[in-house]
Short mmCIF file of C-alpha atoms and ligand atoms in Angstrom, two decimals:
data_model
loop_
_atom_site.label_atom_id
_atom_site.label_comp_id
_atom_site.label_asym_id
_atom_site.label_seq_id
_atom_site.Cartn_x
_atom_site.Cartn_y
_atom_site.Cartn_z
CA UNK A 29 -10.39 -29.33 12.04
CA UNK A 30 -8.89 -25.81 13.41
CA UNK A 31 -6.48 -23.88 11.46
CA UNK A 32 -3.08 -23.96 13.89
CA UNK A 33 -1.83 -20.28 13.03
CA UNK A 34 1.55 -19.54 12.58
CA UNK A 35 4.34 -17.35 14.07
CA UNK A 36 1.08 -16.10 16.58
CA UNK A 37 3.43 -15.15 19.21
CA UNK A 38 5.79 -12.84 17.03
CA UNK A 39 3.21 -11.30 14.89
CA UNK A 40 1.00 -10.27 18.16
CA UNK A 41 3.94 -9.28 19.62
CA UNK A 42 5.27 -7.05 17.09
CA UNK A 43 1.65 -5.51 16.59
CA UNK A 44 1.35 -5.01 20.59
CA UNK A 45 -2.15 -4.82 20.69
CA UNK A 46 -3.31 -2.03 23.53
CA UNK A 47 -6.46 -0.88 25.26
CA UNK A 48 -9.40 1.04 23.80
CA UNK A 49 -7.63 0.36 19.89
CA UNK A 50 -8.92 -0.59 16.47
CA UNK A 51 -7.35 -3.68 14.56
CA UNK A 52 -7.78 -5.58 11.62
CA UNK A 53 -7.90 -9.23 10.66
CA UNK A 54 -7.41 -9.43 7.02
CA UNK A 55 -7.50 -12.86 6.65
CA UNK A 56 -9.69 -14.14 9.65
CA UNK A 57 -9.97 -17.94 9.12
CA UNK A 58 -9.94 -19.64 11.93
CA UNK A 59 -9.66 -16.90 14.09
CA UNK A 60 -6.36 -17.55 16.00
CA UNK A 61 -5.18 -14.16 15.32
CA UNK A 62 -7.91 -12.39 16.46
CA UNK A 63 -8.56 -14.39 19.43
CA UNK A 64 -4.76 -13.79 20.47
CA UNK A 65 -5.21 -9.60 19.88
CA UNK A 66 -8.54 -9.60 21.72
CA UNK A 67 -6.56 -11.62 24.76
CA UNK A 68 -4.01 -9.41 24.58
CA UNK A 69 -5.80 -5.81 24.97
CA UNK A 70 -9.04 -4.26 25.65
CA UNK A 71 -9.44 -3.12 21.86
CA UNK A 72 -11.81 -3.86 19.05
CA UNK A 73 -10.82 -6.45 16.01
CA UNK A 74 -12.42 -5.87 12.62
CA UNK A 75 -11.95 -9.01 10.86
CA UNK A 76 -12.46 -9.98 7.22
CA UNK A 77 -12.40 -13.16 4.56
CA UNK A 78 -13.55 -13.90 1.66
CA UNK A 79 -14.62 -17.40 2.87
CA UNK A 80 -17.82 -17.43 4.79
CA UNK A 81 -17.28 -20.58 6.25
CA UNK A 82 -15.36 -18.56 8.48
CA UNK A 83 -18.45 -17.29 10.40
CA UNK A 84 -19.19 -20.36 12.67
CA UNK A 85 -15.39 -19.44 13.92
CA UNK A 86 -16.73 -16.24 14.23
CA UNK A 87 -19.83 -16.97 15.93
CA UNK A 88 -17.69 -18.88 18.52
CA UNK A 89 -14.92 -16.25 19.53
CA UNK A 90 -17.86 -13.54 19.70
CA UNK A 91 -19.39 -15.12 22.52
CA UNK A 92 -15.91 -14.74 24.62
CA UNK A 93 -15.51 -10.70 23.68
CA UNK A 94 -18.87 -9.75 23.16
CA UNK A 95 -18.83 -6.16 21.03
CA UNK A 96 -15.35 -6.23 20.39
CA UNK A 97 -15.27 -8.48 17.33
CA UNK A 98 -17.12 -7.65 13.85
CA UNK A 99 -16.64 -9.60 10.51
CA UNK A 100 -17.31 -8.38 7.21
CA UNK A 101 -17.39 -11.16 4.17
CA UNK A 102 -15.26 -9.61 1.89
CA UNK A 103 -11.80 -9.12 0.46
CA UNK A 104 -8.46 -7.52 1.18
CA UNK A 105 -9.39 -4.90 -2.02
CA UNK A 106 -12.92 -3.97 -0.06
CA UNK A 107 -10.64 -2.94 3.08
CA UNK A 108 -11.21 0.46 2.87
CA UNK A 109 -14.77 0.20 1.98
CA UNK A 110 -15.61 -2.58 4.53
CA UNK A 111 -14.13 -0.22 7.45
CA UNK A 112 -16.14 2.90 6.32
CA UNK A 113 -19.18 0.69 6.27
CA UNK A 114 -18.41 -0.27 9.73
CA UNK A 115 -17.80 3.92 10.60
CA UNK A 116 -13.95 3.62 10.70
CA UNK A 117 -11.54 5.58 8.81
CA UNK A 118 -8.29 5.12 10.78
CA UNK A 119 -7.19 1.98 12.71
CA UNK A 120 -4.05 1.08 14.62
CA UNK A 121 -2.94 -2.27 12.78
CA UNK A 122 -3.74 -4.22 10.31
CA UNK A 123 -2.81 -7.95 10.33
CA UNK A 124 -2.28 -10.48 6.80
CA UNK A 125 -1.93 -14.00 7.41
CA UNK A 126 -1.50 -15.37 3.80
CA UNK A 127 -2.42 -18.24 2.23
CA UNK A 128 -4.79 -20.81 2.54
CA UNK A 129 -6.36 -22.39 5.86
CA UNK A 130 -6.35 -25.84 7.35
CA UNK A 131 -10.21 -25.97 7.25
CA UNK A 132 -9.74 -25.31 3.51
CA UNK A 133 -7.06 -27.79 2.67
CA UNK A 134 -8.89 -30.23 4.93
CA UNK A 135 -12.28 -30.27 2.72
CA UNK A 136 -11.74 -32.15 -0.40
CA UNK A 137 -15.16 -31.35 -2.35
CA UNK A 138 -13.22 -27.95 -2.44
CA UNK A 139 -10.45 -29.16 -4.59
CA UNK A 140 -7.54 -27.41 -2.27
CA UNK A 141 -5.39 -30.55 -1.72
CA UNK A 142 -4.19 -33.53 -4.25
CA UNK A 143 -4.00 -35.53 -1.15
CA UNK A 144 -7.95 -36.63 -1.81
CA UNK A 145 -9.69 -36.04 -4.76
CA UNK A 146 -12.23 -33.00 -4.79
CA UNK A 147 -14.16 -31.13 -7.10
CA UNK A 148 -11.80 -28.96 -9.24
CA UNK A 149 -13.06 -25.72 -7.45
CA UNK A 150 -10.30 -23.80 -5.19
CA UNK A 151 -12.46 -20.52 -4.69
CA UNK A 152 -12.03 -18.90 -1.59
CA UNK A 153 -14.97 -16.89 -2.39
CA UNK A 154 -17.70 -18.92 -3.56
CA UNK A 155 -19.06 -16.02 -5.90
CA UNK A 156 -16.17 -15.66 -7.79
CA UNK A 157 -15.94 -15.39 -11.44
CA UNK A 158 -13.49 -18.80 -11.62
CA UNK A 159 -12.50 -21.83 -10.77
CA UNK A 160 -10.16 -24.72 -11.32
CA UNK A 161 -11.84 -26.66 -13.87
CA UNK A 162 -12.33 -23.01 -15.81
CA UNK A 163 -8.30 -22.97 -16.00
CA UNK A 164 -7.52 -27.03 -17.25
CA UNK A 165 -10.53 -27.17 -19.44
CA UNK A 166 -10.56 -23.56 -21.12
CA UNK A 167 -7.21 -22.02 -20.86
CA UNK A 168 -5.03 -22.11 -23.61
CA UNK A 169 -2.12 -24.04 -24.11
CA UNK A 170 1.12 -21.26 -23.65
CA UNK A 171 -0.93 -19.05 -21.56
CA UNK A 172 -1.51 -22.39 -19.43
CA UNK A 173 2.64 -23.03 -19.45
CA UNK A 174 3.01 -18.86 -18.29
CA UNK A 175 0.84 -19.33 -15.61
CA UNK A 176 2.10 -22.45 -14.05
CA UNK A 177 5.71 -21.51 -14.34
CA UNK A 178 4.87 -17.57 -13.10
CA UNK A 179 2.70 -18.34 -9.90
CA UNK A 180 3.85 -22.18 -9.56
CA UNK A 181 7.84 -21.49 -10.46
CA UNK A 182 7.73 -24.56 -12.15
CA UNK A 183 10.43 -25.45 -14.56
CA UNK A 184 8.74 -28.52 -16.36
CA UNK A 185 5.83 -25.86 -16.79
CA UNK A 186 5.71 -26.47 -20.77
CA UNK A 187 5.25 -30.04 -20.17
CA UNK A 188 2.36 -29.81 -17.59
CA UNK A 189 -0.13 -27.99 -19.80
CA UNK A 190 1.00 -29.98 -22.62
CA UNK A 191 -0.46 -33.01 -20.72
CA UNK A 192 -3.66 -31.40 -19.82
CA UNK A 193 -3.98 -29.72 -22.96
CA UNK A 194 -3.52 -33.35 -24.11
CA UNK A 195 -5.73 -35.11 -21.66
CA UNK A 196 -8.84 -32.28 -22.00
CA UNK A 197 -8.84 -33.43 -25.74
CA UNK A 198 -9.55 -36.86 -24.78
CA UNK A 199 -12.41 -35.83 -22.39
CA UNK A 200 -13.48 -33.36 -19.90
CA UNK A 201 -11.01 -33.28 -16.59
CA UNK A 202 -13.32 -33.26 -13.59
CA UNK A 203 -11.37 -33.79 -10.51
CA UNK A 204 -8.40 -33.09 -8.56
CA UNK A 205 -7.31 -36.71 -8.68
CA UNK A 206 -7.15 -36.72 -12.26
CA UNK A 207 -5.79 -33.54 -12.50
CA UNK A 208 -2.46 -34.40 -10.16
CA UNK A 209 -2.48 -37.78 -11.82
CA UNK A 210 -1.89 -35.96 -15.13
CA UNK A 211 0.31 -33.70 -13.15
CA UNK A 212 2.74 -36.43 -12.05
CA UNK A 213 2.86 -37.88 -15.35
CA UNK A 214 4.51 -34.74 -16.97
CA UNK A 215 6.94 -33.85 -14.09
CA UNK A 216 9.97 -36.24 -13.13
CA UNK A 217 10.15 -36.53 -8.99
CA UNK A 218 12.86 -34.59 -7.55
CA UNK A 219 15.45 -36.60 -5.05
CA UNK A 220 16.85 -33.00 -3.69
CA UNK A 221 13.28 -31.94 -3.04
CA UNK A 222 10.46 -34.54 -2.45
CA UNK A 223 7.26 -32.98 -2.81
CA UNK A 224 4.85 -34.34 -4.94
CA UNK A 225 5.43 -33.03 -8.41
CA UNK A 226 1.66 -31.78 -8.73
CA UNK A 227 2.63 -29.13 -5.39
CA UNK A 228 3.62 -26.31 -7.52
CA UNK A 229 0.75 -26.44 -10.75
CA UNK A 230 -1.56 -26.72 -7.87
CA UNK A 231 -0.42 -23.73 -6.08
CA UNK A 232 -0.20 -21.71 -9.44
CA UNK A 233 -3.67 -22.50 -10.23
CA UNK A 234 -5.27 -21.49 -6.76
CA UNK A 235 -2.83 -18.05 -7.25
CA UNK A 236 -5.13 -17.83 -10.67
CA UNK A 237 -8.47 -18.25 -9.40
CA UNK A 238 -8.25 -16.09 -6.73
CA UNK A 239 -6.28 -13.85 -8.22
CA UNK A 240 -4.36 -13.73 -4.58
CA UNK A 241 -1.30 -11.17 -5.91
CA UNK A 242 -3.37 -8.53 -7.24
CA UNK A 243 -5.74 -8.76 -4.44
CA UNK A 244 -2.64 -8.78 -1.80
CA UNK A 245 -1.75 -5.67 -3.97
CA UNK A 246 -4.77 -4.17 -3.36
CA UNK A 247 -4.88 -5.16 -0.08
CA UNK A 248 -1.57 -3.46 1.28
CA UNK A 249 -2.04 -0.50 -0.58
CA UNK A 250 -6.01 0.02 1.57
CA UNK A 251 -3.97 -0.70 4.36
CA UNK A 252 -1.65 2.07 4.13
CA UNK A 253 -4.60 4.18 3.69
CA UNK A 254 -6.49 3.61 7.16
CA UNK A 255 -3.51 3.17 9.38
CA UNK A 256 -3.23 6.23 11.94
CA UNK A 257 -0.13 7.03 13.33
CA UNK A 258 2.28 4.74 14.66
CA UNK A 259 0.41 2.12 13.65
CA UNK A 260 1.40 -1.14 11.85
CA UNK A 261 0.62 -3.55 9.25
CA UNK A 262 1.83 -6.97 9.27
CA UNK A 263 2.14 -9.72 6.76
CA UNK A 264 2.78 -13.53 6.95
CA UNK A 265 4.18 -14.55 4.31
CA UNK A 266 4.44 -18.35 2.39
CA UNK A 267 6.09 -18.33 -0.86
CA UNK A 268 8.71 -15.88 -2.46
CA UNK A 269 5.67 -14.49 -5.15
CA UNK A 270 3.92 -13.21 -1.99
CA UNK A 271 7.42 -11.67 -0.35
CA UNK A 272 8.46 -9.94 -3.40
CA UNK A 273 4.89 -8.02 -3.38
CA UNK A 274 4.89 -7.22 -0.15
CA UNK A 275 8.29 -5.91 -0.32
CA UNK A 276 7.81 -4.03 -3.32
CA UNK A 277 5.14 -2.34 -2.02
CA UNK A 278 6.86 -1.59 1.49
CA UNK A 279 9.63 -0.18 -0.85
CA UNK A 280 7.47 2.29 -1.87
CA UNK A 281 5.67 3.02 0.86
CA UNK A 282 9.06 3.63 2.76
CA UNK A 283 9.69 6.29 0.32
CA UNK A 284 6.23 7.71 1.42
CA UNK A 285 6.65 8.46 5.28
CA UNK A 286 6.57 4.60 6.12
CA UNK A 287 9.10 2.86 7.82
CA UNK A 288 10.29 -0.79 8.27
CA UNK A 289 9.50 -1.77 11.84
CA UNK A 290 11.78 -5.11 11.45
CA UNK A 291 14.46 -4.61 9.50
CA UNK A 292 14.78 -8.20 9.35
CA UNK A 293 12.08 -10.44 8.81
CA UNK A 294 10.46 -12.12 11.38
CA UNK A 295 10.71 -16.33 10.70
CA UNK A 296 9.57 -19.16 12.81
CA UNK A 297 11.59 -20.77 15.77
CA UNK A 298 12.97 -24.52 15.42
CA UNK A 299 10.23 -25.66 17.77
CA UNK A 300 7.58 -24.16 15.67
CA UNK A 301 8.94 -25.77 12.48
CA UNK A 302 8.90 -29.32 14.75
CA UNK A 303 5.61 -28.46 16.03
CA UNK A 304 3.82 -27.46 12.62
CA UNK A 305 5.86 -28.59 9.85
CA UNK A 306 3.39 -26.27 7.46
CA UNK A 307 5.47 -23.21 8.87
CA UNK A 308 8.50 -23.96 7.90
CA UNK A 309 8.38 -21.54 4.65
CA UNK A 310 6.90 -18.33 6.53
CA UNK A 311 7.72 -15.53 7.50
CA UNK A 312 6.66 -12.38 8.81
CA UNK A 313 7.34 -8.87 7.15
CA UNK A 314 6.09 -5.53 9.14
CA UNK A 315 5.47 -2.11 8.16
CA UNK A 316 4.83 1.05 10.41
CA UNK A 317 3.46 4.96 9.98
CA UNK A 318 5.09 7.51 12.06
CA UNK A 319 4.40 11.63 11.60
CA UNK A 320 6.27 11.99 8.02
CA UNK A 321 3.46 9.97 6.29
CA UNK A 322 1.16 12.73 7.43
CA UNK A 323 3.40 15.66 7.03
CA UNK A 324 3.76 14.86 3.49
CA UNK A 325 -0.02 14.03 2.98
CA UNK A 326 -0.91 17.92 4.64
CA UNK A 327 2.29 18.97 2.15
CA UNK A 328 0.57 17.35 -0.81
CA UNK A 329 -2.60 19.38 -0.06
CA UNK A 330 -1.05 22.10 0.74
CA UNK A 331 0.36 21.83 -2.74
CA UNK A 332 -2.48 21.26 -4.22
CA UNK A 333 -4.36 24.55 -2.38
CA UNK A 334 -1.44 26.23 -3.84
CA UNK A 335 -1.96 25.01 -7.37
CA UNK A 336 -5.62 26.17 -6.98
CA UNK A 337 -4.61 29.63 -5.98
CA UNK A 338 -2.42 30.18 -8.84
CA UNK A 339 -4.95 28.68 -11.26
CA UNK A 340 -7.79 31.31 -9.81
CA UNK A 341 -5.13 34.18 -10.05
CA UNK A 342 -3.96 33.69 -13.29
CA UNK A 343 -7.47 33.79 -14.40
CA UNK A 344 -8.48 37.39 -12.09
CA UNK A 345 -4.82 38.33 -14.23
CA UNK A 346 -6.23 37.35 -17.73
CA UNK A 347 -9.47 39.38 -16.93
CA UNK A 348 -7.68 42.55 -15.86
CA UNK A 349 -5.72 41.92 -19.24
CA UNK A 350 -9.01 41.84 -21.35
CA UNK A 351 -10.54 44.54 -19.31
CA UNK A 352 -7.39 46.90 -19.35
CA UNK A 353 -7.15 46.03 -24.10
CA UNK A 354 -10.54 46.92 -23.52
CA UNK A 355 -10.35 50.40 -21.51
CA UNK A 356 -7.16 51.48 -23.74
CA UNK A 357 -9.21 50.95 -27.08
CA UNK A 358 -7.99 54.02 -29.24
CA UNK A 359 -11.24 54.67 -30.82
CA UNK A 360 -12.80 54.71 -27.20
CA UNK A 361 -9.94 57.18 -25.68
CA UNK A 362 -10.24 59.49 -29.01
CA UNK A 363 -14.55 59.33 -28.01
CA UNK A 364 -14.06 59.56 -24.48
CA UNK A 365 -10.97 62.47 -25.14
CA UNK A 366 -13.56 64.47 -27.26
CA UNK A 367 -16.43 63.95 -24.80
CA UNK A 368 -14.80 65.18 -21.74
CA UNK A 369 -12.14 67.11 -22.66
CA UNK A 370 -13.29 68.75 -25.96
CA UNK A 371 -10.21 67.45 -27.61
CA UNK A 372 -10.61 66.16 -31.55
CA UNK A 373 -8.01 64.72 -33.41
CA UNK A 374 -7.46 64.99 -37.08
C1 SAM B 417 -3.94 -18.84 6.53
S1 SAM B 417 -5.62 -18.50 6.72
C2 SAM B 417 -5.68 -17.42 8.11
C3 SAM B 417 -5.68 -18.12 9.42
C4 SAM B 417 -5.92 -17.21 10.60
N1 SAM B 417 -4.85 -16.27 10.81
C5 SAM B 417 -6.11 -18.03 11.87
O1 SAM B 417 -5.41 -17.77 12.85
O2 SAM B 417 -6.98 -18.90 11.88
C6 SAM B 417 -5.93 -17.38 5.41
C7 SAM B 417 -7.37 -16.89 5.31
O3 SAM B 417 -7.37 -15.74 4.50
C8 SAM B 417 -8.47 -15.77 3.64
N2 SAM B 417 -8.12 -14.98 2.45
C9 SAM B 417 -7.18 -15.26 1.53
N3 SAM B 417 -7.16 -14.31 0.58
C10 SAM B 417 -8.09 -13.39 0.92
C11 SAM B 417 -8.53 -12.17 0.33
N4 SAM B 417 -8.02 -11.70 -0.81
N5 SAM B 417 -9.51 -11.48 0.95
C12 SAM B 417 -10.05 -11.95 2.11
N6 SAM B 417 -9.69 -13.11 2.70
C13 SAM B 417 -8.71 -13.82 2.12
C14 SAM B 417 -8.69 -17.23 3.34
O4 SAM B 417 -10.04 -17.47 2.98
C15 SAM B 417 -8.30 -17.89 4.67
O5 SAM B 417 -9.43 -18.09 5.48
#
């Protein structure tokens, strides 16, 4: 199974890889991204993700560009640290494909997909902290219902951890079978929009455990860091909690010395949607750095020099202040006045 990537064309496009350049793969995968960069230019792809089944995809593409492709196992928060460990502080792109991969959703004992039952896992990362069956057979009740509804938007969200809250009771929940079977049982199927009713607790759950917004957060923000001039950062995008961080955060960076590349976002043509029905709900956001992002950062030290300066002269002031109390001492003119000068007072 190979991850088919989406809106490849317009994302390499917009990032127009060119010779002797430094990019990044955030979210490696497969490796259709980076594959398409390294076709595309003579430059060098740093890719990362936080799933190391990732490196036989690796392994493969690095025998067709020998010393232009490096991975690092890590995650969109470690950007900045990966690239310094690699000796890179600036680069000229940085790419996010969101979401998960078809290798992922394709391996049931990882407990991605309802379609066949799996273990209730869903870490990317297989070191991390938690997991599916931590959230239906530990988390409470109402904090249950605010999660699903938050990262899953969905409505019957009350209902859903009622039922697991419910069927946990009973006895331990232990796969994802059971778990969307419970799932059904508490949400009513939609005519206006058949998906299975267990779609939306699922995706809130895998949001949890791999605490994808904060990391996405994270993620942008290291981004904006390393990228040199006129470079770019792109991110494809598959559910409106992932848009509204990423333009939140390009909000703010705009008001930074970023600007929007794209005014509008980028989407997928008709014949994608027919081709790969999975990228129907994408879409592709960019972000790019010209000169005012560094003009203000050599303002901001400038400032900061400044700030110094008055800090270190207002302290040579207070000195001359003590020193010049200290010179005018009455006692010590009336000494010094009868020393030198013969002069007493009465
Ligand atoms: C949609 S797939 C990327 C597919 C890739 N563009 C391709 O062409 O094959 C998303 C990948 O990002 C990884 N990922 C998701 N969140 C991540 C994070 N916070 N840090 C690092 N990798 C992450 C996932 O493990 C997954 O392999």
């Amino acid at each position: 199974m190979v991850h088919k990537p989406v809106l490849l064309n317009e994302v390499v496009e917009a990032l127009s890889p060119e010779d002797g350049r430094t990019y990044v793969d955030a979210t490696f995968g497969g490796g259709g991204y980076s594959r398409r960069i390294l076709e595309t230019a003579r430059c060098a792809v740093y890719a990362i993700d936080q799933d190391a089944v990732v490196k036989q995809y690796f392994d493969e593409l690095l025998q067709s560009f020998p010393g232009r492709l490096n991975l690092s196992i890590s995650r969109f928060s470690k950007l900045r640290e990966v690239m310094i460990s690699f000796g890179i502080d600036e680069v000229d792109g940085v790419v996010f494909d969101l979401g998960t991969s078809a290798m992922q959703l394709a391996d049931s004992s990882r407990g991605f997909s309802f379609m066949n039952s799996g273990l209730l896992d869903m870490r990317m990362c297989s070191s991390s902290s938690r997991d599916a069956a931590m959230f239906v057979n530990t988390v409470p009740e109402k904090e249950m219902a605010d999660i699903i509804y938050q990262y899953g938007g969905e409505r019957y969200s009350r209902r859903v951890a009622r039922a697991i809250v419910d069927a946990r009771r009973k006895c331990k929940i232990r796969n994802t079978g059971d778990l969307a079977t419970i799932i059904r049982s508490a949400v009513p199927r939609s005519r206006v929009h058949p998906i299975d009713p267990a779609t939306r607790t699922f995706q809130a759950i895998r949001i949890w455990v791999n605490n994808e917004l904060e990391e996405l957060q994270a993620g942008l923000e290291a981004a904006a860091e390393i990228l040199k001039i006129g470079g770019k950062v792109l991110v494809t995008s598959f559910h409106s909690l992932e848009d509204r961080v990423v333009k939140h955060k390009f909000r703010s960076l705009c008001d930074m010395g970023f600007s929007l590349v794209n005014k509008k976002v980028i989407t997928p043509t008709d014949e994608e949607i027919k081709n790969n029905p999975r990228s129907r709900s994408v879409c592709a956001f960019t972000i790019g750095v010209f000169r005012v992002k560094f003009y203000v950062r050599d303002m901001q030290k400038s400032l900061v020099q400044v700030q110094k300066e008055i800090v270190k002269v207002n302290d040579e002031i207070s000195a001359l202040r003590a020193e010049w109390t200290a010179l005018n001492n009455p006692e010590r003119l009336t000494m010094l006045a009868a020393k030198y000068l013969r002069v007493t007072t009465t």
